mmCIF file of C-alpha atoms and ligand atoms in Angstrom:
data_model
loop_
_atom_site.group_PDB
_atom_site.id
_atom_site.type_symbol
_atom_site.label_atom_id
_atom_site.label_comp_id
_atom_site.label_asym_id
_atom_site.label_seq_id
_atom_site.Cartn_x
_atom_site.Cartn_y
_atom_site.Cartn_z
ATOM 1 C CA MET V 1071 17.058 12.064 7.193
ATOM 2 C CA ILE V 1072 17.721 8.211 7.163
ATOM 3 C CA GLU V 1073 21.093 6.940 8.675
ATOM 4 C CA GLU V 1074 19.957 3.367 8.979
ATOM 5 C CA LEU V 1075 18.395 0.746 7.477
ATOM 6 C CA ILE V 1076 14.298 0.799 5.968
ATOM 7 C CA LEU V 1077 12.929 -1.811 5.487
ATOM 8 C CA ILE V 1078 8.830 -1.542 3.735
ATOM 9 C CA LEU V 1079 7.250 -4.438 2.911
ATOM 10 C CA CYS V 1080 4.960 -2.651 -0.534
ATOM 11 C CA VAL V 1081 1.186 -4.563 -0.383
ATOM 12 C CA SER V 1082 -0.575 -4.590 -3.828
ATOM 13 C CA GLY V 1083 -3.279 -6.365 -5.402
ATOM 14 C CA LEU V 1084 -6.608 -6.088 -6.570
ATOM 15 C CA THR V 1085 -9.412 -4.260 -4.710
ATOM 16 C CA GLY V 1086 -10.701 -6.116 -2.073
ATOM 17 C CA SER V 1087 -7.606 -8.443 -1.730
ATOM 18 C CA GLY V 1088 -6.771 -8.150 2.050
ATOM 19 C CA LYS V 1089 -3.836 -5.570 1.423
ATOM 20 C CA THR V 1090 -5.627 -3.261 3.959
ATOM 21 C CA ALA V 1091 -6.283 -6.154 6.223
ATOM 22 C CA VAL V 1092 -2.891 -7.617 6.202
ATOM 23 C CA SER V 1093 -1.188 -4.626 6.795
ATOM 24 C CA GLU V 1094 -2.985 -4.269 9.502
ATOM 25 C CA GLY V 1095 -2.754 -7.399 10.873
ATOM 26 C CA VAL V 1096 0.263 -7.853 10.418
ATOM 27 C CA SER V 1097 1.550 -4.752 12.429
ATOM 28 C CA LYS V 1098 -0.805 -5.763 15.063
ATOM 29 C CA LEU V 1099 1.814 -8.690 15.767
ATOM 30 C CA GLY V 1100 4.600 -5.566 16.864
ATOM 31 C CA GLY V 1101 8.325 -4.736 14.776
ATOM 32 C CA ILE V 1102 6.435 -4.015 11.817
ATOM 33 C CA GLN V 1103 4.370 -0.887 11.693
ATOM 34 C CA THR V 1104 1.919 0.631 9.203
ATOM 35 C CA VAL V 1105 2.993 4.447 7.773
ATOM 36 C CA LEU V 1106 -0.286 7.122 7.890
ATOM 37 C CA LYS V 1107 0.386 7.926 4.378
ATOM 38 C CA LEU V 1108 -0.768 11.975 2.994
ATOM 39 C CA THR V 1109 -2.868 11.843 0.325
ATOM 40 C CA THR V 1110 -4.942 14.569 -2.187
ATOM 41 C CA ARG V 1111 -7.716 12.691 -2.856
ATOM 42 C CA PRO V 1112 -11.140 13.269 -0.601
ATOM 43 C CA LYS V 1113 -11.752 10.914 2.416
ATOM 44 C CA ARG V 1114 -13.873 7.709 1.487
ATOM 45 C CA ALA V 1115 -16.144 6.738 4.307
ATOM 46 C CA SER V 1116 -14.928 3.363 4.454
ATOM 47 C CA ASP V 1117 -11.147 4.411 5.143
ATOM 48 C CA LEU V 1118 -9.896 3.429 8.218
ATOM 49 C CA ASP V 1119 -8.698 6.276 10.819
ATOM 50 C CA GLY V 1120 -4.318 6.603 11.027
ATOM 51 C CA GLU V 1121 -4.828 5.240 7.295
ATOM 52 C CA TYR V 1122 -4.583 8.485 5.266
ATOM 53 C CA CYS V 1123 -4.216 12.501 6.379
ATOM 54 C CA PHE V 1124 -5.997 14.278 3.832
ATOM 55 C CA VAL V 1125 -4.525 17.253 2.632
ATOM 56 C CA ASN V 1126 -4.789 19.747 -0.497
ATOM 57 C CA SER V 1127 -2.726 19.854 -3.606
ATOM 58 C CA ASP V 1128 -1.040 23.463 -2.799
ATOM 59 C CA ILE V 1129 -0.060 21.469 0.714
ATOM 60 C CA TYR V 1130 1.145 18.654 -0.992
ATOM 61 C CA ASN V 1131 3.146 19.853 -3.580
ATOM 62 C CA LYS V 1132 4.878 22.185 -1.141
ATOM 63 C CA MET V 1133 5.901 18.991 0.430
ATOM 64 C CA PHE V 1134 6.822 17.477 -2.631
ATOM 65 C CA GLN V 1135 9.278 20.529 -3.859
ATOM 66 C CA GLU V 1136 10.828 20.408 0.423
ATOM 67 C CA LYS V 1137 11.122 16.871 -0.490
ATOM 68 C CA LYS V 1138 9.329 15.983 2.504
ATOM 69 C CA PHE V 1139 8.423 12.590 0.981
ATOM 70 C CA ALA V 1140 10.105 9.157 1.003
ATOM 71 C CA LEU V 1141 7.993 7.947 -1.468
ATOM 72 C CA HIS V 1142 5.054 9.468 -3.771
ATOM 73 C CA THR V 1143 3.234 8.213 -6.610
ATOM 74 C CA LYS V 1144 -0.031 8.811 -8.718
ATOM 75 C CA TYR V 1145 -2.991 7.243 -9.385
ATOM 76 C CA TYR V 1146 -5.589 8.274 -11.305
ATOM 77 C CA ASP V 1147 -5.991 12.358 -10.469
ATOM 78 C CA HIS V 1148 -4.959 11.396 -6.906
ATOM 79 C CA ALA V 1149 -1.427 11.560 -5.340
ATOM 80 C CA TYR V 1150 -0.020 9.622 -2.574
ATOM 81 C CA ALA V 1151 3.156 9.629 -0.351
ATOM 82 C CA ILE V 1152 4.801 8.337 2.573
ATOM 83 C CA PRO V 1153 7.028 11.430 4.842
ATOM 84 C CA TYR V 1154 10.158 10.906 6.160
ATOM 85 C CA SER V 1155 8.706 12.365 9.750
ATOM 86 C CA ILE V 1156 6.385 9.189 9.319
ATOM 87 C CA LEU V 1157 9.125 6.990 9.039
ATOM 88 C CA GLU V 1158 11.506 8.680 11.730
ATOM 89 C CA GLU V 1159 8.747 8.752 14.485
ATOM 90 C CA GLY V 1160 8.919 4.838 13.577
ATOM 91 C CA LYS V 1161 12.375 5.002 14.131
ATOM 92 C CA LYS V 1162 12.665 6.976 17.585
ATOM 93 C CA LYS V 1163 9.927 3.696 18.654
ATOM 94 C CA ASN V 1164 13.108 1.719 17.341
ATOM 95 C CA ILE V 1165 10.914 0.347 14.228
ATOM 96 C CA SER V 1166 12.767 1.051 11.155
ATOM 97 C CA ARG V 1167 10.571 -2.257 9.094
ATOM 98 C CA PHE V 1168 7.334 -0.654 7.911
ATOM 99 C CA ILE V 1169 4.040 -2.291 5.948
ATOM 100 C CA THR V 1170 1.731 -0.580 3.592
ATOM 101 C CA PRO V 1171 -0.484 -0.665 0.637
ATOM 102 C CA TRP V 1172 1.890 0.733 -1.592
ATOM 103 C CA ALA V 1173 1.991 0.360 -5.882
ATOM 104 C CA PHE V 1174 4.541 2.323 -7.537
ATOM 105 C CA GLY V 1175 3.594 3.656 -11.099
ATOM 106 C CA LYS V 1176 5.600 5.174 -13.911
ATOM 107 C CA ASP V 1177 5.536 8.715 -11.883
ATOM 108 C CA SER V 1178 7.025 7.148 -8.425
ATOM 109 C CA VAL V 1179 9.275 8.982 -7.159
ATOM 110 C CA PHE V 1180 11.010 6.690 -4.041
ATOM 111 C CA ASP V 1181 14.065 7.258 -1.952
ATOM 112 C CA PRO V 1182 16.657 4.425 -3.096
ATOM 113 C CA ARG V 1183 18.078 4.793 0.257
ATOM 114 C CA ILE V 1184 15.322 2.655 1.156
ATOM 115 C CA ARG V 1185 14.532 -1.119 0.835
ATOM 116 C CA TYR V 1186 11.154 -2.237 -0.286
ATOM 117 C CA VAL V 1187 10.030 -5.289 -0.367
ATOM 118 C CA LYS V 1188 6.385 -6.000 -3.153
ATOM 119 C CA ILE V 1189 4.273 -8.236 -2.202
ATOM 120 C CA TRP V 1190 1.484 -9.204 -4.208
ATOM 121 C CA LEU V 1191 -1.972 -10.230 -2.836
ATOM 122 C CA GLU V 1192 -3.168 -13.135 -5.552
ATOM 123 C CA LEU V 1193 -7.088 -13.482 -4.791
ATOM 124 C CA SER V 1194 -9.934 -14.550 -7.480
ATOM 125 C CA GLN V 1195 -12.505 -12.423 -8.171
ATOM 126 C CA GLU V 1196 -15.054 -13.957 -7.336
ATOM 127 C CA GLU V 1197 -13.942 -14.548 -3.757
ATOM 128 C CA ARG V 1198 -13.178 -10.480 -4.050
ATOM 129 C CA VAL V 1199 -16.514 -9.577 -4.812
ATOM 130 C CA LYS V 1200 -17.754 -12.080 -1.591
ATOM 131 C CA ARG V 1201 -15.288 -10.032 0.511
ATOM 132 C CA MET V 1202 -16.250 -6.415 -1.103
ATOM 133 C CA LEU V 1203 -19.804 -7.197 -0.528
ATOM 134 C CA ASN V 1204 -19.372 -8.711 3.191
ATOM 135 C CA ARG V 1205 -17.245 -5.487 4.168
ATOM 136 C CA GLY V 1206 -19.986 -3.057 2.950
ATOM 137 C CA ASP V 1207 -19.435 -1.896 -0.476
ATOM 138 C CA SER V 1208 -22.305 -1.186 -2.557
ATOM 139 C CA LYS V 1209 -23.564 -3.692 -5.702
ATOM 140 C CA GLU V 1210 -23.018 -0.324 -7.532
ATOM 141 C CA TYR V 1211 -19.736 -0.084 -6.460
ATOM 142 C CA VAL V 1212 -18.363 -3.197 -6.662
ATOM 143 C CA ALA V 1213 -19.769 -3.663 -10.536
ATOM 144 C CA LYS V 1214 -17.794 -0.366 -11.193
ATOM 145 C CA ARG V 1215 -14.299 -1.391 -9.975
ATOM 146 C CA LEU V 1216 -14.791 -4.075 -12.271
ATOM 147 C CA GLU V 1217 -15.302 -2.346 -14.879
ATOM 148 C CA GLN V 1218 -12.355 -0.203 -14.380
ATOM 149 C CA GLU V 1219 -10.166 -3.413 -13.782
ATOM 150 C CA ALA V 1220 -10.820 -4.679 -17.146
ATOM 151 C CA LEU V 1221 -9.796 -1.431 -18.946
ATOM 152 C CA PRO V 1222 -6.847 -2.339 -21.013
ATOM 153 C CA GLU V 1223 -4.009 0.307 -19.090
ATOM 154 C CA PHE V 1224 -5.597 -0.637 -15.794
ATOM 155 C CA SER V 1225 -4.787 -4.408 -16.366
ATOM 156 C CA ALA V 1226 -1.448 -3.675 -17.837
ATOM 157 C CA TYR V 1227 -0.591 -1.919 -14.445
ATOM 158 C CA CYS V 1228 -2.123 -4.909 -12.385
ATOM 159 C CA GLN V 1229 0.099 -7.200 -14.659
ATOM 160 C CA GLN V 1230 2.819 -5.154 -15.042
ATOM 161 C CA GLN V 1231 2.763 -4.767 -10.301
ATOM 162 C CA ARG V 1232 2.258 -8.265 -10.363
ATOM 163 C CA GLN V 1233 5.211 -9.255 -12.759
ATOM 164 C CA GLN V 1234 7.797 -6.600 -10.773
ATOM 165 C CA SER V 1235 6.456 -8.694 -7.106
ATOM 166 C CA HIS V 1236 9.301 -9.925 -5.015
ATOM 167 C CA PHE V 1237 6.300 -12.009 -3.052
ATOM 168 C CA ILE V 1238 3.495 -13.481 -5.055
ATOM 169 C CA VAL V 1239 0.707 -14.753 -1.752
ATOM 170 C CA ASN V 1240 -2.116 -16.343 -2.014
ATOM 171 C CA SER V 1241 -4.968 -14.703 -0.339
ATOM 172 C CA ASN V 1242 -7.357 -17.159 -0.410
ATOM 173 C CA ALA V 1243 -6.438 -18.792 3.245
ATOM 174 C CA SER V 1244 -7.408 -17.485 6.688
ATOM 175 C CA LEU V 1245 -6.539 -13.285 7.889
ATOM 176 C CA ASP V 1246 -4.167 -15.185 10.366
ATOM 177 C CA GLU V 1247 -2.497 -17.204 7.738
ATOM 178 C CA VAL V 1248 -2.080 -14.888 5.233
ATOM 179 C CA VAL V 1249 -0.417 -12.408 7.640
ATOM 180 C CA ASN V 1250 1.494 -14.476 9.139
ATOM 181 C CA LYS V 1251 2.764 -15.660 5.993
ATOM 182 C CA ILE V 1252 3.566 -12.012 5.064
ATOM 183 C CA ARG V 1253 5.001 -11.244 8.230
ATOM 184 C CA ALA V 1254 7.365 -13.964 8.020
ATOM 185 C CA ILE V 1255 8.413 -12.747 4.845
ATOM 186 C CA GLY V 1256 9.010 -8.911 6.321
ATOM 187 C CA LEU V 1257 11.118 -11.051 9.062
ATOM 188 C CA ASP V 1258 13.666 -12.925 7.048
ATOM 189 C CA CYS V 1259 14.322 -9.933 4.561
ATOM 190 C CA ALA V 1260 14.969 -7.751 7.759
ATOM 191 C CA ASN V 1261 17.633 -10.513 9.038
ATOM 192 C CA LEU V 1262 19.221 -10.704 5.640
ATOM 193 C CA HIS V 1263 20.800 -7.215 6.105
HETATM 194 N N1 ATP O 1431 -7.370 -13.865 4.105
HETATM 195 C C1 ATP O 1431 -8.735 -12.946 4.963
HETATM 196 N N2 ATP O 1431 -10.126 -13.659 4.654
HETATM 197 C C2 ATP O 1431 -10.896 -13.429 4.940
HETATM 198 N N3 ATP O 1431 -10.991 -12.236 4.681
HETATM 199 C C3 ATP O 1431 -9.925 -11.288 3.907
HETATM 200 C C4 ATP O 1431 -9.485 -12.161 4.396
HETATM 201 N N4 ATP O 1431 -8.697 -10.915 4.133
HETATM 202 C C5 ATP O 1431 -8.833 -9.554 4.124
HETATM 203 N N5 ATP O 1431 -10.503 -9.677 4.267
HETATM 204 C C6 ATP O 1431 -11.435 -9.203 4.378
HETATM 205 O O1 ATP O 1431 -12.064 -9.003 2.728
HETATM 206 C C7 ATP O 1431 -12.371 -6.916 2.983
HETATM 207 C C8 ATP O 1431 -11.638 -7.164 1.895
HETATM 208 O O2 ATP O 1431 -10.033 -6.529 2.408
HETATM 209 P P1 ATP O 1431 -9.323 -5.142 2.342
HETATM 210 O O3 ATP O 1431 -9.978 -4.112 2.826
HETATM 211 O O4 ATP O 1431 -8.502 -5.349 3.034
HETATM 212 O O5 ATP O 1431 -8.603 -4.941 0.784
HETATM 213 P P2 ATP O 1431 -7.755 -4.014 0.231
HETATM 214 O O6 ATP O 1431 -7.209 -4.970 -0.811
HETATM 215 O O7 ATP O 1431 -7.148 -3.405 0.908
HETATM 216 O O8 ATP O 1431 -9.513 -3.237 -1.321
HETATM 217 P P3 ATP O 1431 -9.475 -1.703 -1.716
HETATM 218 O O9 ATP O 1431 -7.828 -2.025 -2.399
HETATM 219 O O10 ATP O 1431 -10.618 -1.889 -2.300
HETATM 220 O O11 ATP O 1431 -9.154 -1.127 -0.594
HETATM 221 C C9 ATP O 1431 -12.436 -6.483 4.147
HETATM 222 O O12 ATP O 1431 -13.502 -6.719 4.664
HETATM 223 C C10 ATP O 1431 -11.284 -7.705 4.886
HETATM 224 O O13 ATP O 1431 -11.883 -7.555 5.817
#
């Protein structure tokens, strides 16, 4: 199990704000690693290799009951988890700092021995739409996501994520700049221990 301190940088933000790109970018610079997550949601064409392991609800629930997850959350109809095994694999490579897109919800379960640093990526809707279209999302998909964002329940949830974050980072800068800023936060927080 977890004998030494583990830190997870949890990057949240609205769709298209850069969570995945920034997490990958930080991970590429070394010392802080992305984590493979388990999910019950179906695979999408846009999913990056190595970001998710797709499992059915039976397998997920069994692992949950066997306390195999360091973090678990529900988002709409699907469940997401970070298994201890992934963190332990990192530890074997001397990595104890991780980064991942992650949002804490009211159904979240998390190991309190882990230190979570919550980072919110801030970006205007206009710029997010541009980036989503650039990444190949269809206009219909973008419109659907924006409609969802406007729902009072969803918007309150996002507001809460933002308010509960330890750092708010402006994503309206080059990817390198945002990556370096977040990496510096991760390394600074690691040095506090
Ligand atoms: N700082 C940046 N400057 C320019 N482009 C960026 C920047 N950050 C991310 N992007 C690009 O914007 C697009 C959206 O980023 P990304 O997919 O990481 O967003 P996300 O927050 O993970 O979205 P979602 O929640 O929909 O999965 C991607 O094509 C990504 O490469």
